Each structure stands twice: as C-alpha cells, then as structure tokens.
Short mmCIF file of C-alpha atoms in Angstrom, two decimals:
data_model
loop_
_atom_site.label_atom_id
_atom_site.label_comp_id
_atom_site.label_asym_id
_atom_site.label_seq_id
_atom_site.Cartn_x
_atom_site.Cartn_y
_atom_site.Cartn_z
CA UNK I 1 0.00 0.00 0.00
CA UNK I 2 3.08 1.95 0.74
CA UNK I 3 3.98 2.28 -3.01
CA UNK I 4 0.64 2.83 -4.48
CA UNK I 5 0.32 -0.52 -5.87
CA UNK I 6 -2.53 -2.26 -7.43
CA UNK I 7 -2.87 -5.55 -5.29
CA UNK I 8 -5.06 -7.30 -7.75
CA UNK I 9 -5.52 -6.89 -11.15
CA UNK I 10 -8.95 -7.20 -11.12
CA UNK I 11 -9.63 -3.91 -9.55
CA UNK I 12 -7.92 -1.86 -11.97
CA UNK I 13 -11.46 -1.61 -15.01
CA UNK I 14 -12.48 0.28 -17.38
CA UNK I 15 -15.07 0.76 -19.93
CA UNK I 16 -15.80 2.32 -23.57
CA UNK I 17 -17.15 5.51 -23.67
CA UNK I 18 -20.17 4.19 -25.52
CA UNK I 19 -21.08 2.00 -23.26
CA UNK I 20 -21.56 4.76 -20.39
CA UNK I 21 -24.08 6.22 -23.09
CA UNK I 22 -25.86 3.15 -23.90
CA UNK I 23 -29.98 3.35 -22.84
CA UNK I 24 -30.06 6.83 -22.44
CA UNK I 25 -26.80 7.23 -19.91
CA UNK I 26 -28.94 5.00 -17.21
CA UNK I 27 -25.40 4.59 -15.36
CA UNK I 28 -25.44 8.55 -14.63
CA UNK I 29 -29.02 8.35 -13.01
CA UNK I 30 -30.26 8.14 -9.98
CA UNK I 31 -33.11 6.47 -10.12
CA UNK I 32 -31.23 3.44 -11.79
CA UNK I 33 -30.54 0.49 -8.85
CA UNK I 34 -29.04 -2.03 -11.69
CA UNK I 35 -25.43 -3.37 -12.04
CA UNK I 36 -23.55 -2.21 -14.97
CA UNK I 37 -20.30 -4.44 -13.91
CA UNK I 38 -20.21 -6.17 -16.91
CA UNK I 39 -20.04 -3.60 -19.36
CA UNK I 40 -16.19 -3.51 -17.54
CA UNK I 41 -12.84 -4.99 -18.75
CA UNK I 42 -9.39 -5.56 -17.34
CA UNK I 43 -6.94 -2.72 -18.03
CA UNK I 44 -3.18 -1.86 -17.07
CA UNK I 45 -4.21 1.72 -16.67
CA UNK I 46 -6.59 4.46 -15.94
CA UNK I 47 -6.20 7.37 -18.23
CA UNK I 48 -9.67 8.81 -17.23
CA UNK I 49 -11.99 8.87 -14.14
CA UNK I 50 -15.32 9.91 -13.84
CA UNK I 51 -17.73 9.69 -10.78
CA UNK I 52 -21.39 9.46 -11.41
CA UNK I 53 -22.10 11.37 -8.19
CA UNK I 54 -21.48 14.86 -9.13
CA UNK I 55 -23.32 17.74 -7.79
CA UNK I 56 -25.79 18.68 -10.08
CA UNK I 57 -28.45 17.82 -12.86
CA UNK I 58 -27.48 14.58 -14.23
CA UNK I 59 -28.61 15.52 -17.93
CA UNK I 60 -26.14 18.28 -17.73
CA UNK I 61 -23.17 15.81 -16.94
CA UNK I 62 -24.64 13.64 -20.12
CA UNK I 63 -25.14 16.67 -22.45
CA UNK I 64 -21.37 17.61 -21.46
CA UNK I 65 -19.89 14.47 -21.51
CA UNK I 66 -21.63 13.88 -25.16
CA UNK I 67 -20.10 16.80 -26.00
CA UNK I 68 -16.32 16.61 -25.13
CA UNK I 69 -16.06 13.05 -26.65
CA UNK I 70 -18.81 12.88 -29.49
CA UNK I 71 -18.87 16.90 -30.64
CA UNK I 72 -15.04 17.06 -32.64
CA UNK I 73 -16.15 13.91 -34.77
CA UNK I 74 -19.45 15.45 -35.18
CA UNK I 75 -18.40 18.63 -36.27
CA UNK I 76 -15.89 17.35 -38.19
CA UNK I 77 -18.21 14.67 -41.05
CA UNK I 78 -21.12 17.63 -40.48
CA UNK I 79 -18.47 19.90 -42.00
CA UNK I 80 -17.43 17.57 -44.83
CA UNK I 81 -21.36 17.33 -45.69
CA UNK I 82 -21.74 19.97 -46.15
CA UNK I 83 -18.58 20.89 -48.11
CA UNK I 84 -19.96 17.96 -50.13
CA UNK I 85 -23.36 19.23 -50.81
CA UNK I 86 -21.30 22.49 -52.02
CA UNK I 87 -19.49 21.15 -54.12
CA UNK I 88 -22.19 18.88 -55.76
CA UNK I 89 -24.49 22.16 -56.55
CA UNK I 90 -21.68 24.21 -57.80
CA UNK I 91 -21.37 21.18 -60.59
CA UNK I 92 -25.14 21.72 -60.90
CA UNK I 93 -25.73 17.82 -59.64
CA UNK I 94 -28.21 19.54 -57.14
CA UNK I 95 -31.05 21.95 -58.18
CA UNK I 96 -31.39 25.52 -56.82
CA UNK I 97 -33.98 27.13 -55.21
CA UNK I 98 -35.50 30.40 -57.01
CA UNK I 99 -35.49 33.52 -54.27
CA UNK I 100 -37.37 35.16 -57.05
CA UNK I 101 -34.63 37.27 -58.23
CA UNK I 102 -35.19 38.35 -61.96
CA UNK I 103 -32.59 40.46 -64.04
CA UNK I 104 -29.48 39.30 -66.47
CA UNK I 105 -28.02 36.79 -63.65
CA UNK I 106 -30.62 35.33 -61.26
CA UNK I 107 -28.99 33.67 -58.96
CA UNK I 108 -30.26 30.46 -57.26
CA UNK I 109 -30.28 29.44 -53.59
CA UNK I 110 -29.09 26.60 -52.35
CA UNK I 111 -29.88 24.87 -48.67
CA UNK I 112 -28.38 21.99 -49.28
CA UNK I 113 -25.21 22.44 -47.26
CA UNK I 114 -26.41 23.67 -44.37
CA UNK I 115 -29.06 21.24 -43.86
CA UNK I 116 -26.56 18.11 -44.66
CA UNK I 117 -24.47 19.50 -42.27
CA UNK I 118 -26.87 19.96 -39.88
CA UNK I 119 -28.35 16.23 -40.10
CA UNK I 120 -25.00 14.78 -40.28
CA UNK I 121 -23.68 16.64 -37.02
CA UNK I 122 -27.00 15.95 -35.27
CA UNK I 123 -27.00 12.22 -35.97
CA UNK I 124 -23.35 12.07 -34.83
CA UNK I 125 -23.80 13.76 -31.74
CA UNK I 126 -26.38 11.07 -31.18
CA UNK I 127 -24.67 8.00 -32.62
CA UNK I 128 -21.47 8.50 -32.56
CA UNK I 129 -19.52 5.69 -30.35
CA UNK I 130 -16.12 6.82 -29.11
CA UNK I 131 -13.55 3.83 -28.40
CA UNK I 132 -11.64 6.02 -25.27
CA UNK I 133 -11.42 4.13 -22.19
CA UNK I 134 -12.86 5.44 -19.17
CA UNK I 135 -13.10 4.42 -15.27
CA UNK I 136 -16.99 5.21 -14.69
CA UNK I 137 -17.24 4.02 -10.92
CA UNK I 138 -20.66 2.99 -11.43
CA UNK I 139 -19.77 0.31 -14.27
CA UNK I 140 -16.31 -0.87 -12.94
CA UNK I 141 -17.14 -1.32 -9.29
CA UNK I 142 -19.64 -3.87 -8.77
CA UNK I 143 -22.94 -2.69 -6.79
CA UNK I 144 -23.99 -6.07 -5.94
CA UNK I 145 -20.81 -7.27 -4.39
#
C-alpha cells in the first residue's frame, strides 16, 4: 500500500465511452438500482476517471460528456457534408432554389449544405460511439458485491 500498488488486477477496469451512453446514460441516473459491472474490462491503466455522483443535474453531466467526446467527430463529417453538398451544386448535380430574383443573372439558392451538415452533425452527436477508455465508478465497481 506503501507504493501505491494495485494488489489485484482485477480492480484496476475500465469501460468504452459508448457503453456509459448506452440506454439513455442510465449509469449517470439516480433512479437506476441495476449493475452495470459487466459492461467492464481488465486494463493496465486508468487514463480517465469519472464519478457518477457529481453535484448537479445529471442531464447536464450527459449533455457535457456527449459533447467533449462525441462533438469534434461530429463537427468534423457535419463539416465535410456539407462541403460535399457544395461542391455537388456548384457542378449543378443539385437543383437551386429560385429567391425570385429576376434580371441578367438570377442567382439560385441553395440549402443543401447547411441542412446536410446539420443532419449529419445531429445524428453524430447522437450516434457516434467513441472507443476512449474510461473508469466510470458505477460500471467498474460492482454494486452487488
């Protein structure tokens, strides 16, 4: 104990990040009385810890969390949607709306970009599953044992 040493392997978990987000986050709510030990695996370290007893609103740690780990990967294929969706209307692949503009050069609208990008950052905000590894005390401590 002197040293800091793990005494047994078996105490030393962790768990995707996915996983903590599976069924709506139920690990992060109170309400929830089930054991979530077996969505834990060995592991020779812990690069991150997180307690599910923080002060405050539990959909606020959820709607953070979400954020730090789904949001980059999100932003980044919403981005390249929409860059896509640019690029096919400027080849005229995709039509343009009329703004009623009349004259020499009308010039069409297009809303494809920014609602591909939208979509695509919304759905990976939602279903995006991040691989870190995280110690979620909840999941890698048993509540049964």
């Amino acid at each position: 104990i002197a040293r800091m040493e793990v005494t047994s392997p078996e105490v030393v978990r962790v768990t995707p990040v996915f996983r903590t987000f599976e069924k709506g986050a139920v690990a992060f709510r109170k309400e929830c009385t089930g054991d979530f030990y077996f969505k834990s695996e060995r592991s020779e370290k812990i690069s991150t810890f997180w307690s599910h007893s923080w002060h405050g609103g539990h959909w606020k740690k959820i709607i953070t969390l979400i954020t730090i780990y789904n949001g980059p990967a999100a932003s980044v294929l919403g981005m390249l949607s929409a860059l896509v969706m640019m690029l096919l209307f400027c080849l005229d692949l995709l039509p343009s709306l009329d703004r009623g503009r009349t004259g020499e050069y009308p010039i069409g609208y297009s809303c494809w970009s920014l609602w591909a990008g939208f979509l695509v950052t919304s759905l990976a905000m939602i279903l995006w599953r991040p691989q870190s590894r995280v110690f979620l005390d909840r999941i890698c401590i048993s509540q049964t044992d």
